[in-house]
mmCIF file with all atom_site columns, C-alpha atoms in Angstrom:
data_model
loop_
_atom_site.group_PDB
_atom_site.id
_atom_site.type_symbol
_atom_site.label_atom_id
_atom_site.label_alt_id
_atom_site.label_comp_id
_atom_site.label_asym_id
_atom_site.label_entity_id
_atom_site.label_seq_id
_atom_site.pdbx_PDB_ins_code
_atom_site.Cartn_x
_atom_site.Cartn_y
_atom_site.Cartn_z
_atom_site.occupancy
_atom_site.B_iso_or_equiv
_atom_site.pdbx_formal_charge
_atom_site.auth_seq_id
_atom_site.auth_comp_id
_atom_site.auth_asym_id
_atom_site.auth_atom_id
_atom_site.pdbx_PDB_model_num
ATOM 1   C CA . ARG A 1 1   ? 78.584 31.646 -2.212  1.00 0.00 ? 932  ARG A CA 1
ATOM 2   C CA . MET A 1 2   ? 76.431 31.936 -5.344  1.00 0.00 ? 933  MET A CA 1
ATOM 3   C CA . GLY A 1 3   ? 74.138 28.985 -4.575  1.00 0.00 ? 934  GLY A CA 1
ATOM 4   C CA . GLU A 1 4   ? 71.257 31.437 -4.671  1.00 0.00 ? 935  GLU A CA 1
ATOM 5   C CA . GLU A 1 5   ? 71.829 31.752 -8.416  1.00 0.00 ? 936  GLU A CA 1
ATOM 6   C CA . LEU A 1 6   ? 70.143 28.350 -8.792  1.00 0.00 ? 937  LEU A CA 1
ATOM 7   C CA . GLU A 1 7   ? 66.989 29.965 -7.475  1.00 0.00 ? 938  GLU A CA 1
ATOM 8   C CA . LEU A 1 8   ? 67.319 33.459 -8.907  1.00 0.00 ? 939  LEU A CA 1
ATOM 9   C CA . ASP A 1 9   ? 68.334 32.711 -12.509 1.00 0.00 ? 940  ASP A CA 1
ATOM 10  C CA . ARG A 1 10  ? 65.765 30.168 -13.631 1.00 0.00 ? 941  ARG A CA 1
ATOM 11  C CA . ASP A 1 11  ? 66.970 29.941 -17.238 1.00 0.00 ? 942  ASP A CA 1
ATOM 12  C CA . ALA A 1 12  ? 70.602 29.326 -16.266 1.00 0.00 ? 943  ALA A CA 1
ATOM 13  C CA . SER A 1 13  ? 69.457 26.806 -13.653 1.00 0.00 ? 944  SER A CA 1
ATOM 14  C CA . LYS A 1 14  ? 67.393 24.886 -16.180 1.00 0.00 ? 945  LYS A CA 1
ATOM 15  C CA . LYS A 1 15  ? 70.306 24.801 -18.610 1.00 0.00 ? 946  LYS A CA 1
ATOM 16  C CA . HIS A 1 16  ? 72.667 23.646 -15.872 1.00 0.00 ? 947  HIS A CA 1
ATOM 17  C CA . MET A 1 17  ? 70.260 20.946 -14.723 1.00 0.00 ? 948  MET A CA 1
ATOM 18  C CA . ARG A 1 18  ? 69.789 19.719 -18.278 1.00 0.00 ? 949  ARG A CA 1
ATOM 19  C CA . GLU A 1 19  ? 73.599 19.393 -18.542 1.00 0.00 ? 950  GLU A CA 1
ATOM 20  C CA . LEU A 1 20  ? 73.500 17.281 -15.361 1.00 0.00 ? 951  LEU A CA 1
ATOM 21  C CA . GLY A 1 21  ? 70.958 14.914 -16.937 1.00 0.00 ? 952  GLY A CA 1
ATOM 22  C CA . ILE A 1 22  ? 67.938 16.256 -15.080 1.00 0.00 ? 953  ILE A CA 1
ATOM 23  C CA . ASP A 1 23  ? 64.699 16.298 -17.077 1.00 0.00 ? 954  ASP A CA 1
ATOM 24  C CA . ILE A 1 24  ? 63.409 19.778 -17.825 1.00 0.00 ? 955  ILE A CA 1
ATOM 25  C CA . GLY A 1 25  ? 59.920 20.429 -19.160 1.00 0.00 ? 956  GLY A CA 1
ATOM 26  C CA . PRO A 1 26  ? 59.204 22.701 -22.117 1.00 0.00 ? 957  PRO A CA 1
ATOM 27  C CA . TYR A 1 27  ? 59.744 26.386 -21.434 1.00 0.00 ? 958  TYR A CA 1
ATOM 28  C CA . ALA A 1 28  ? 60.434 29.704 -23.112 1.00 0.00 ? 959  ALA A CA 1
ATOM 29  C CA . VAL A 1 29  ? 62.253 32.809 -21.954 1.00 0.00 ? 960  VAL A CA 1
ATOM 30  C CA . ILE A 1 30  ? 60.050 35.813 -22.706 1.00 0.00 ? 961  ILE A CA 1
ATOM 31  C CA . LYS A 1 31  ? 61.340 39.361 -22.329 1.00 0.00 ? 962  LYS A CA 1
ATOM 32  C CA . GLY A 1 32  ? 58.850 42.123 -21.647 1.00 0.00 ? 963  GLY A CA 1
ATOM 33  C CA . MET A 1 33  ? 55.124 42.391 -21.069 1.00 0.00 ? 964  MET A CA 1
ATOM 34  C CA . ASP A 1 34  ? 54.246 42.841 -24.750 1.00 0.00 ? 965  ASP A CA 1
ATOM 35  C CA . ALA A 1 35  ? 56.005 39.600 -25.685 1.00 0.00 ? 966  ALA A CA 1
ATOM 36  C CA . LEU A 1 36  ? 54.425 37.819 -22.705 1.00 0.00 ? 967  LEU A CA 1
ATOM 37  C CA . ARG A 1 37  ? 50.958 38.911 -23.812 1.00 0.00 ? 968  ARG A CA 1
ATOM 38  C CA . GLU A 1 38  ? 51.639 37.688 -27.367 1.00 0.00 ? 969  GLU A CA 1
ATOM 39  C CA . HIS A 1 39  ? 52.890 34.330 -26.089 1.00 0.00 ? 970  HIS A CA 1
ATOM 40  C CA . LEU A 1 40  ? 49.910 33.800 -23.791 1.00 0.00 ? 971  LEU A CA 1
ATOM 41  C CA . GLN A 1 41  ? 47.453 34.734 -26.546 1.00 0.00 ? 972  GLN A CA 1
ATOM 42  C CA . ALA A 1 42  ? 48.987 32.001 -28.720 1.00 0.00 ? 973  ALA A CA 1
ATOM 43  C CA . HIS A 1 43  ? 49.442 29.300 -26.036 1.00 0.00 ? 974  HIS A CA 1
ATOM 44  C CA . GLU A 1 44  ? 47.025 27.939 -23.444 1.00 0.00 ? 975  GLU A CA 1
ATOM 45  C CA . ASN A 1 45  ? 47.857 26.260 -20.134 1.00 0.00 ? 976  ASN A CA 1
ATOM 46  C CA . GLN A 1 46  ? 51.123 28.049 -19.444 1.00 0.00 ? 977  GLN A CA 1
ATOM 47  C CA . TYR A 1 47  ? 52.851 28.642 -16.118 1.00 0.00 ? 978  TYR A CA 1
ATOM 48  C CA . VAL A 1 48  ? 54.389 32.103 -15.801 1.00 0.00 ? 979  VAL A CA 1
ATOM 49  C CA . LYS A 1 49  ? 57.342 32.627 -13.480 1.00 0.00 ? 980  LYS A CA 1
ATOM 50  C CA . ILE A 1 50  ? 59.876 35.353 -12.993 1.00 0.00 ? 981  ILE A CA 1
ATOM 51  C CA . SER A 1 51  ? 63.614 35.233 -12.526 1.00 0.00 ? 982  SER A CA 1
ATOM 52  C CA . ARG A 1 52  ? 65.913 37.543 -10.598 1.00 0.00 ? 983  ARG A CA 1
ATOM 53  C CA . PHE A 1 53  ? 63.272 39.815 -9.021  1.00 0.00 ? 984  PHE A CA 1
ATOM 54  C CA . ARG A 1 54  ? 61.247 37.055 -7.394  1.00 0.00 ? 985  ARG A CA 1
ATOM 55  C CA . GLY A 1 55  ? 59.431 39.341 -4.948  1.00 0.00 ? 986  GLY A CA 1
ATOM 56  C CA . ASP A 1 56  ? 57.758 41.251 -7.781  1.00 0.00 ? 987  ASP A CA 1
ATOM 57  C CA . MET A 1 57  ? 55.151 38.578 -8.508  1.00 0.00 ? 988  MET A CA 1
ATOM 58  C CA . GLU A 1 58  ? 53.985 35.086 -7.681  1.00 0.00 ? 989  GLU A CA 1
ATOM 59  C CA . SER A 1 59  ? 54.052 32.362 -10.307 1.00 0.00 ? 990  SER A CA 1
ATOM 60  C CA . PHE A 1 60  ? 50.663 31.804 -11.909 1.00 0.00 ? 991  PHE A CA 1
ATOM 61  C CA . LYS A 1 61  ? 48.867 29.529 -14.347 1.00 0.00 ? 992  LYS A CA 1
ATOM 62  C CA . ALA A 1 62  ? 47.521 31.073 -17.530 1.00 0.00 ? 993  ALA A CA 1
ATOM 63  C CA . ALA A 1 63  ? 44.858 28.631 -18.695 1.00 0.00 ? 994  ALA A CA 1
ATOM 64  C CA . ARG A 1 64  ? 43.694 31.159 -21.312 1.00 0.00 ? 995  ARG A CA 1
ATOM 65  C CA . TYR A 1 65  ? 44.730 34.725 -22.075 1.00 0.00 ? 996  TYR A CA 1
ATOM 66  C CA . ASP A 1 66  ? 41.324 36.249 -21.293 1.00 0.00 ? 997  ASP A CA 1
ATOM 67  C CA . LEU A 1 67  ? 41.438 34.753 -17.797 1.00 0.00 ? 998  LEU A CA 1
ATOM 68  C CA . VAL A 1 68  ? 44.789 36.350 -16.922 1.00 0.00 ? 999  VAL A CA 1
ATOM 69  C CA . GLU A 1 69  ? 44.509 39.629 -18.831 1.00 0.00 ? 1000 GLU A CA 1
ATOM 70  C CA . PRO A 1 70  ? 43.473 41.593 -15.690 1.00 0.00 ? 1001 PRO A CA 1
ATOM 71  C CA . LEU A 1 71  ? 46.472 40.155 -13.810 1.00 0.00 ? 1002 LEU A CA 1
ATOM 72  C CA . LEU A 1 72  ? 48.763 41.125 -16.690 1.00 0.00 ? 1003 LEU A CA 1
ATOM 73  C CA . ASP A 1 73  ? 47.334 44.658 -16.588 1.00 0.00 ? 1004 ASP A CA 1
ATOM 74  C CA . GLU A 1 74  ? 48.113 44.816 -12.858 1.00 0.00 ? 1005 GLU A CA 1
ATOM 75  C CA . LEU A 1 75  ? 51.650 43.473 -13.378 1.00 0.00 ? 1006 LEU A CA 1
ATOM 76  C CA . GLU A 1 76  ? 52.290 45.953 -16.171 1.00 0.00 ? 1007 GLU A CA 1
ATOM 77  C CA . HIS A 1 77  ? 51.278 48.780 -13.864 1.00 0.00 ? 1008 HIS A CA 1
ATOM 78  C CA . ARG A 1 78  ? 53.436 47.387 -11.022 1.00 0.00 ? 1009 ARG A CA 1
ATOM 79  C CA . PHE A 1 79  ? 56.508 46.971 -13.249 1.00 0.00 ? 1010 PHE A CA 1
ATOM 80  C CA . GLY A 1 80  ? 56.120 50.485 -14.665 1.00 0.00 ? 1011 GLY A CA 1
ATOM 81  C CA . ALA A 1 81  ? 59.111 51.607 -16.730 1.00 0.00 ? 1012 ALA A CA 1
ATOM 82  C CA . ARG A 1 82  ? 60.691 48.122 -16.370 1.00 0.00 ? 1013 ARG A CA 1
ATOM 83  C CA . LYS A 1 83  ? 57.770 46.340 -18.003 1.00 0.00 ? 1014 LYS A CA 1
ATOM 84  C CA . GLN A 1 84  ? 59.631 45.631 -21.260 1.00 0.00 ? 1015 GLN A CA 1
ATOM 85  C CA . GLN A 1 85  ? 62.853 44.556 -19.502 1.00 0.00 ? 1016 GLN A CA 1
ATOM 86  C CA . ILE A 1 86  ? 61.359 41.966 -17.142 1.00 0.00 ? 1017 ILE A CA 1
ATOM 87  C CA . GLU A 1 87  ? 62.320 38.416 -18.107 1.00 0.00 ? 1018 GLU A CA 1
ATOM 88  C CA . PHE A 1 88  ? 59.719 35.701 -17.666 1.00 0.00 ? 1019 PHE A CA 1
ATOM 89  C CA . ILE A 1 89  ? 60.112 31.958 -17.714 1.00 0.00 ? 1020 ILE A CA 1
ATOM 90  C CA . VAL A 1 90  ? 56.980 30.475 -19.247 1.00 0.00 ? 1021 VAL A CA 1
ATOM 91  C CA . GLU A 1 91  ? 56.616 26.747 -18.810 1.00 0.00 ? 1022 GLU A CA 1
ATOM 92  C CA . GLY A 1 92  ? 54.335 24.569 -20.853 1.00 0.00 ? 1023 GLY A CA 1
ATOM 93  C CA . GLU A 1 93  ? 51.896 22.270 -19.124 1.00 0.00 ? 1024 GLU A CA 1
ATOM 94  C CA . ILE A 1 94  ? 52.953 18.718 -18.359 1.00 0.00 ? 1025 ILE A CA 1
ATOM 95  C CA . PRO A 1 95  ? 49.627 16.876 -18.426 1.00 0.00 ? 1026 PRO A CA 1
ATOM 96  C CA . ASP A 1 96  ? 48.741 13.972 -16.148 1.00 0.00 ? 1027 ASP A CA 1
ATOM 97  C CA . ALA A 1 97  ? 51.496 14.789 -13.672 1.00 0.00 ? 1028 ALA A CA 1
ATOM 98  C CA . VAL A 1 98  ? 51.663 15.334 -9.928  1.00 0.00 ? 1029 VAL A CA 1
ATOM 99  C CA . GLU A 1 99  ? 53.744 18.206 -8.564  1.00 0.00 ? 1030 GLU A CA 1
ATOM 100 C CA . VAL A 1 100 ? 55.877 17.081 -5.659  1.00 0.00 ? 1031 VAL A CA 1
ATOM 101 C CA . GLY A 1 101 ? 58.352 19.049 -3.634  1.00 0.00 ? 1032 GLY A CA 1
ATOM 102 C CA . TYR A 1 102 ? 61.237 18.638 -1.215  1.00 0.00 ? 1033 TYR A CA 1
ATOM 103 C CA . ASP A 1 103 ? 62.275 21.283 1.312   1.00 0.00 ? 1034 ASP A CA 1
ATOM 104 C CA . GLY A 1 104 ? 65.372 20.895 3.417   1.00 0.00 ? 1035 GLY A CA 1
ATOM 105 C CA . PHE A 1 105 ? 68.945 21.868 4.061   1.00 0.00 ? 1036 PHE A CA 1
ATOM 106 C CA . THR A 1 106 ? 72.149 20.967 2.316   1.00 0.00 ? 1037 THR A CA 1
ATOM 107 C CA . VAL A 1 107 ? 75.729 21.522 3.404   1.00 0.00 ? 1038 VAL A CA 1
ATOM 108 C CA . ASP A 1 108 ? 78.089 21.141 0.455   1.00 0.00 ? 1039 ASP A CA 1
ATOM 109 C CA . GLY A 1 109 ? 75.724 18.623 -1.136  1.00 0.00 ? 1040 GLY A CA 1
ATOM 110 C CA . GLN A 1 110 ? 75.022 16.596 1.988   1.00 0.00 ? 1041 GLN A CA 1
ATOM 111 C CA . PHE A 1 111 ? 71.319 16.593 2.808   1.00 0.00 ? 1042 PHE A CA 1
ATOM 112 C CA . ALA A 1 112 ? 69.853 16.597 6.315   1.00 0.00 ? 1043 ALA A CA 1
ATOM 113 C CA . ALA A 1 113 ? 68.522 13.295 7.653   1.00 0.00 ? 1044 ALA A CA 1
ATOM 114 C CA . THR A 1 114 ? 65.094 14.897 8.210   1.00 0.00 ? 1045 THR A CA 1
ATOM 115 C CA . ALA A 1 115 ? 63.249 16.677 5.446   1.00 0.00 ? 1046 ALA A CA 1
ATOM 116 C CA . THR A 1 116 ? 59.810 17.796 4.365   1.00 0.00 ? 1047 THR A CA 1
ATOM 117 C CA . ARG A 1 117 ? 58.126 16.663 1.211   1.00 0.00 ? 1048 ARG A CA 1
ATOM 118 C CA . GLY A 1 118 ? 54.693 17.140 -0.209  1.00 0.00 ? 1049 GLY A CA 1
ATOM 119 C CA . ILE A 1 119 ? 52.248 17.458 -3.060  1.00 0.00 ? 1050 ILE A CA 1
ATOM 120 C CA . GLU A 1 120 ? 51.203 20.840 -4.445  1.00 0.00 ? 1051 GLU A CA 1
ATOM 121 C CA . VAL A 1 121 ? 48.110 21.901 -6.320  1.00 0.00 ? 1052 VAL A CA 1
ATOM 122 C CA . LYS A 1 122 ? 49.181 25.224 -7.872  1.00 0.00 ? 1053 LYS A CA 1
ATOM 123 C CA . ASP A 1 123 ? 47.522 28.212 -6.217  1.00 0.00 ? 1054 ASP A CA 1
ATOM 124 C CA . ARG A 1 124 ? 45.348 25.948 -4.085  1.00 0.00 ? 1055 ARG A CA 1
ATOM 125 C CA . GLY A 1 125 ? 47.504 24.248 -1.494  1.00 0.00 ? 1056 GLY A CA 1
ATOM 126 C CA . PHE A 1 126 ? 50.477 22.163 -0.457  1.00 0.00 ? 1057 PHE A CA 1
ATOM 127 C CA . ILE A 1 127 ? 50.141 19.021 1.631   1.00 0.00 ? 1058 ILE A CA 1
ATOM 128 C CA . MET A 1 128 ? 53.432 18.553 3.460   1.00 0.00 ? 1059 MET A CA 1
ATOM 129 C CA . ARG A 1 129 ? 54.910 15.934 5.717   1.00 0.00 ? 1060 ARG A CA 1
ATOM 130 C CA . SER A 1 130 ? 58.167 15.836 7.661   1.00 0.00 ? 1061 SER A CA 1
ATOM 131 C CA . GLY A 1 131 ? 60.214 12.718 8.159   1.00 0.00 ? 1062 GLY A CA 1
ATOM 132 C CA . PRO A 1 132 ? 63.334 10.846 7.126   1.00 0.00 ? 1063 PRO A CA 1
ATOM 133 C CA . TYR A 1 133 ? 65.094 12.016 3.963   1.00 0.00 ? 1064 TYR A CA 1
ATOM 134 C CA . THR A 1 134 ? 64.774 8.433  2.699   1.00 0.00 ? 1065 THR A CA 1
ATOM 135 C CA . ASP A 1 135 ? 60.978 8.981  2.550   1.00 0.00 ? 1066 ASP A CA 1
ATOM 136 C CA . VAL A 1 136 ? 61.423 11.788 -0.007  1.00 0.00 ? 1067 VAL A CA 1
ATOM 137 C CA . PRO A 1 137 ? 60.265 10.444 -3.400  1.00 0.00 ? 1068 PRO A CA 1
ATOM 138 C CA . ARG A 1 138 ? 63.071 8.693  -5.276  1.00 0.00 ? 1069 ARG A CA 1
ATOM 139 C CA . GLN A 1 139 ? 62.827 11.104 -8.204  1.00 0.00 ? 1070 GLN A CA 1
ATOM 140 C CA . LEU A 1 140 ? 63.510 14.110 -5.965  1.00 0.00 ? 1071 LEU A CA 1
ATOM 141 C CA . ARG A 1 141 ? 66.390 12.362 -4.212  1.00 0.00 ? 1072 ARG A CA 1
ATOM 142 C CA . ASP A 1 142 ? 67.832 11.527 -7.663  1.00 0.00 ? 1073 ASP A CA 1
ATOM 143 C CA . ILE A 1 143 ? 67.599 15.198 -8.699  1.00 0.00 ? 1074 ILE A CA 1
ATOM 144 C CA . ASN A 1 144 ? 69.263 16.279 -5.454  1.00 0.00 ? 1075 ASN A CA 1
ATOM 145 C CA . ALA A 1 145 ? 72.027 13.700 -5.983  1.00 0.00 ? 1076 ALA A CA 1
ATOM 146 C CA . LYS A 1 146 ? 72.719 15.078 -9.462  1.00 0.00 ? 1077 LYS A CA 1
ATOM 147 C CA . LEU A 1 147 ? 72.959 18.564 -7.940  1.00 0.00 ? 1078 LEU A CA 1
ATOM 148 C CA . THR A 1 148 ? 75.375 17.439 -5.206  1.00 0.00 ? 1079 THR A CA 1
ATOM 149 C CA . PRO A 1 149 ? 78.569 18.272 -7.179  1.00 0.00 ? 1080 PRO A CA 1
ATOM 150 C CA . THR A 1 150 ? 77.180 21.757 -7.857  1.00 0.00 ? 1081 THR A CA 1
ATOM 151 C CA . PHE A 1 151 ? 76.481 22.314 -4.155  1.00 0.00 ? 1082 PHE A CA 1
ATOM 152 C CA . GLU A 1 152 ? 79.968 21.066 -3.306  1.00 0.00 ? 1083 GLU A CA 1
ATOM 153 C CA . GLN A 1 153 ? 81.599 23.363 -5.872  1.00 0.00 ? 1084 GLN A CA 1
ATOM 154 C CA . LEU A 1 154 ? 79.594 26.380 -4.713  1.00 0.00 ? 1085 LEU A CA 1
ATOM 155 C CA . GLN A 1 155 ? 80.119 25.463 -1.061  1.00 0.00 ? 1086 GLN A CA 1
ATOM 156 C CA . TYR A 1 156 ? 76.401 25.976 -0.677  1.00 0.00 ? 1087 TYR A CA 1
ATOM 157 C CA . ARG A 1 157 ? 75.193 25.706 2.894   1.00 0.00 ? 1088 ARG A CA 1
ATOM 158 C CA . GLY A 1 158 ? 71.562 26.491 3.309   1.00 0.00 ? 1089 GLY A CA 1
ATOM 159 C CA . PHE A 1 159 ? 67.933 25.805 2.553   1.00 0.00 ? 1090 PHE A CA 1
ATOM 160 C CA . PHE A 1 160 ? 67.027 24.263 -0.783  1.00 0.00 ? 1091 PHE A CA 1
ATOM 161 C CA . SER A 1 161 ? 63.756 23.265 -2.453  1.00 0.00 ? 1092 SER A CA 1
ATOM 162 C CA . THR A 1 162 ? 63.299 20.819 -5.290  1.00 0.00 ? 1093 THR A CA 1
ATOM 163 C CA . GLU A 1 163 ? 59.997 20.810 -7.168  1.00 0.00 ? 1094 GLU A CA 1
ATOM 164 C CA . ALA A 1 164 ? 59.138 18.456 -9.990  1.00 0.00 ? 1095 ALA A CA 1
ATOM 165 C CA . ARG A 1 165 ? 56.137 17.295 -11.950 1.00 0.00 ? 1096 ARG A CA 1
ATOM 166 C CA . ILE A 1 166 ? 56.155 13.517 -12.009 1.00 0.00 ? 1097 ILE A CA 1
ATOM 167 C CA . THR A 1 167 ? 54.323 11.820 -14.862 1.00 0.00 ? 1098 THR A CA 1
ATOM 168 C CA . LYS A 1 168 ? 52.631 8.411  -14.825 1.00 0.00 ? 1099 LYS A CA 1
ATOM 169 C CA . ASP A 1 169 ? 55.777 6.811  -16.282 1.00 0.00 ? 1100 ASP A CA 1
ATOM 170 C CA . GLY A 1 170 ? 57.825 8.166  -13.342 1.00 0.00 ? 1101 GLY A CA 1
ATOM 171 C CA . THR A 1 171 ? 59.675 10.909 -15.222 1.00 0.00 ? 1102 THR A CA 1
ATOM 172 C CA . ALA A 1 172 ? 60.291 13.950 -13.017 1.00 0.00 ? 1103 ALA A CA 1
ATOM 173 C CA . TYR A 1 173 ? 60.424 17.311 -14.792 1.00 0.00 ? 1104 TYR A CA 1
ATOM 174 C CA . VAL A 1 174 ? 61.973 20.084 -12.703 1.00 0.00 ? 1105 VAL A CA 1
#
């Protein structure tokens, strides 16, 4: 019932979440490989993600352009004729933050009593633990609560993940 749009259209999701009062980190929508290359040459420590066609690539960190140029060459080859139509979401780094995640089920905005949560180090690993939903970090439960009306409206019944970078002051950026 369209709940998947929250996952597939990252830009629309970020805009929607911002309207709900959820903190969103800095990001840019970049269309096409040429524009992505230009952006990454001008900005260090970026996180590159893709919308809509999520199976085409994994998200990756671009610490510096020269370090990811071979990956960009590979992606350009993989995308072929679509390479200038692909839309990327490029997120700026949020320094001194810990990336935490929630994985679980929701039925019309009601979350299961048992859930998994964990800490991720991008491209290195995810330490996960299962247990009571009440053990999920408060910031993630707050984000989920703000999304509850959306899940109710969409009649979303399925798996959902919430990921956020939590800074030292406790702010959680989705």
